[in-house]
Amino acid sequence: MSTSESRQRSKLVGVRLLPEEHHALKLEADRQGLTVPALILSTLRLAVPDVVARGELQPI
């Protein structure tokens, strides 16, 4: 995946990451068999399940 694609995918979840942060998330996502946005959403579901369940996370 190109750097541009990585940035666009990170922007989809409304998060701006430094290259080393994205790399760390990418390694963890790969380890779990997920994409970076899916990993972030999964983490948000654990952290604030009531907000995610109500659909209050809006795309940017």
Backbone as JSON, one array per atom type, in Angstrom:
{
  "sequence": "MSTSESRQRSKLVGVRLLPEEHHALKLEADRQGLTVPALILSTLRLAVPDVVARGELQPI",
  "N": [[0.86, -1.17, 0.0], [0.55, 2.2, -0.8], [2.02, 5.25, 0.52], [0.26, 7.39, 0.24], [-2.22, 6.05, 0.03], [-2.31, 4.92, 2.58], [-2.46, 7.22, 4.18], [-4.93, 8.22, 3.32], [-6.66, 6.2, 4.17], [-6.31, 6.37, 6.94], [-7.38, 8.91, 7.32], [-10.01, 8.36, 6.84], [-11.04, 7.43, 9.21], [-10.87, 9.69, 10.69], [-8.49, 10.36, 11.93], [-5.29, 11.65, 12.36], [-2.1, 10.56, 11.81], [1.31, 10.21, 12.84], [4.03, 9.06, 10.79], [5.47, 6.96, 12.12], [3.63, 6.21, 14.08], [1.52, 5.29, 12.53], [2.79, 3.14, 11.33], [3.25, 1.47, 13.56], [0.59, 0.93, 14.29], [-0.2, -0.36, 11.95], [1.41, -2.67, 12.01], [0.31, -3.93, 14.29], [-2.35, -4.21, 13.44], [-1.98, -5.92, 11.25], [-1.04, -8.14, 12.63], [-3.35, -8.88, 13.96], [-4.95, -9.46, 11.86], [-6.46, -7.43, 10.67], [-7.53, -4.28, 9.16], [-6.03, -1.0, 9.45], [-8.01, 1.1, 9.96], [-10.12, -0.61, 10.82], [-9.0, -1.75, 13.1], [-8.74, 0.53, 14.72], [-11.46, 1.27, 15.01], [-12.41, -1.03, 16.29], [-11.02, -0.82, 18.71], [-12.13, 1.56, 19.66], [-14.75, 0.68, 20.05], [-14.39, -0.96, 22.25], [-13.5, 0.9, 24.13], [-15.46, 2.95, 24.29], [-18.21, 1.8, 24.24], [-20.97, 2.46, 24.4], [-21.24, 4.87, 23.0], [-20.44, 4.14, 20.42], [-22.36, 2.19, 19.88], [-24.68, 3.74, 19.8], [-24.28, 5.02, 17.48], [-22.94, 7.45, 17.29], [-20.51, 8.13, 16.31], [-19.39, 9.84, 13.72], [-18.71, 9.91, 10.22], [-16.07, 11.82, 8.72]],
  "CA": [[0.0, 0.0, 0.0], [1.36, 3.41, -0.9], [1.88, 6.21, 1.62], [-0.97, 8.15, 0.0], [-3.35, 5.2, 0.4], [-2.3, 4.81, 4.04], [-2.97, 8.48, 4.73], [-6.37, 8.32, 3.04], [-7.37, 5.27, 5.04], [-6.31, 6.94, 8.28], [-8.3, 10.03, 7.31], [-11.37, 7.83, 6.85], [-11.5, 7.32, 10.59], [-10.73, 10.99, 11.31], [-7.3, 10.37, 12.76], [-4.04, 11.96, 11.66], [-1.03, 9.84, 12.5], [2.69, 10.34, 12.39], [4.41, 7.83, 10.09], [5.83, 5.87, 13.04], [2.4, 5.76, 14.72], [0.78, 4.48, 11.56], [3.53, 1.89, 11.17], [2.96, 0.64, 14.73], [-0.79, 0.46, 14.16], [-0.23, -1.3, 10.82], [1.96, -3.93, 12.49], [-0.68, -4.55, 15.17], [-3.5, -4.6, 12.62], [-1.57, -7.12, 10.51], [-0.96, -9.25, 13.59], [-4.72, -9.28, 14.27], [-5.68, -9.75, 10.62], [-7.39, -6.33, 10.43], [-6.99, -3.06, 8.56], [-5.82, 0.02, 10.48], [-9.3, 1.66, 10.39], [-10.88, -1.62, 11.57], [-8.37, -1.85, 14.42], [-9.11, 1.73, 15.48], [-12.88, 1.16, 15.35], [-12.52, -2.09, 17.29], [-10.53, -0.25, 19.96], [-13.15, 2.51, 20.12], [-15.89, -0.1, 20.54], [-14.05, -1.41, 23.6], [-13.32, 2.06, 25.01], [-16.71, 3.71, 24.46], [-19.22, 0.99, 23.54], [-22.28, 3.11, 24.33], [-21.19, 5.88, 21.93], [-20.39, 3.42, 19.14], [-23.65, 1.52, 19.7], [-25.68, 4.75, 19.44], [-23.96, 5.56, 16.16], [-22.54, 8.84, 17.42], [-19.26, 8.36, 15.6], [-19.78, 10.25, 12.37], [-17.59, 10.06, 9.28], [-15.68, 13.21, 8.42]],
  "C": [[0.9, 1.23, 0.0], [1.13, 4.31, 0.32], [0.59, 7.01, 1.47], [-2.2, 7.34, 0.4], [-3.44, 5.06, 1.92], [-2.87, 6.06, 4.68], [-4.47, 8.59, 4.52], [-7.15, 7.38, 3.94], [-7.41, 5.78, 6.47], [-7.29, 8.1, 8.37], [-9.75, 9.55, 7.35], [-11.91, 7.7, 8.27], [-11.27, 8.61, 11.37], [-9.53, 11.12, 12.21], [-6.1, 10.71, 11.89], [-2.91, 11.35, 12.48], [0.33, 10.23, 11.96], [3.07, 9.03, 11.7], [4.75, 6.67, 11.03], [4.62, 5.35, 13.81], [1.6, 4.87, 13.78], [1.47, 3.13, 11.37], [3.25, 0.94, 12.34], [1.54, 0.09, 14.68], [-0.91, -0.58, 13.05], [0.32, -2.66, 11.25], [0.96, -4.66, 13.38], [-1.9, -5.02, 14.39], [-3.17, -5.87, 11.83], [-1.54, -8.33, 11.42], [-2.36, -9.79, 13.91], [-5.55, -9.61, 13.03], [-6.72, -8.69, 10.29], [-6.72, -5.24, 9.61], [-6.78, -2.06, 9.7], [-7.15, 0.66, 10.9], [-10.14, 0.66, 11.2], [-10.32, -1.8, 12.97], [-8.76, -0.66, 15.29], [-10.57, 1.66, 15.91], [-13.1, 0.09, 16.42], [-12.1, -1.59, 18.67], [-11.54, 0.74, 20.53], [-14.37, 1.78, 20.67], [-15.63, -0.6, 21.96], [-14.01, -0.24, 24.58], [-14.62, 2.79, 25.3], [-17.86, 2.98, 23.75], [-20.58, 1.67, 23.4], [-22.32, 4.15, 23.22], [-21.21, 5.19, 20.57], [-21.74, 2.77, 18.86], [-24.75, 2.51, 19.29], [-25.4, 5.37, 18.08], [-23.53, 7.01, 16.19], [-21.19, 9.14, 16.79], [-19.62, 8.64, 14.15], [-18.57, 10.34, 11.46], [-17.33, 11.53, 9.0], [-15.77, 13.43, 6.94]]
}
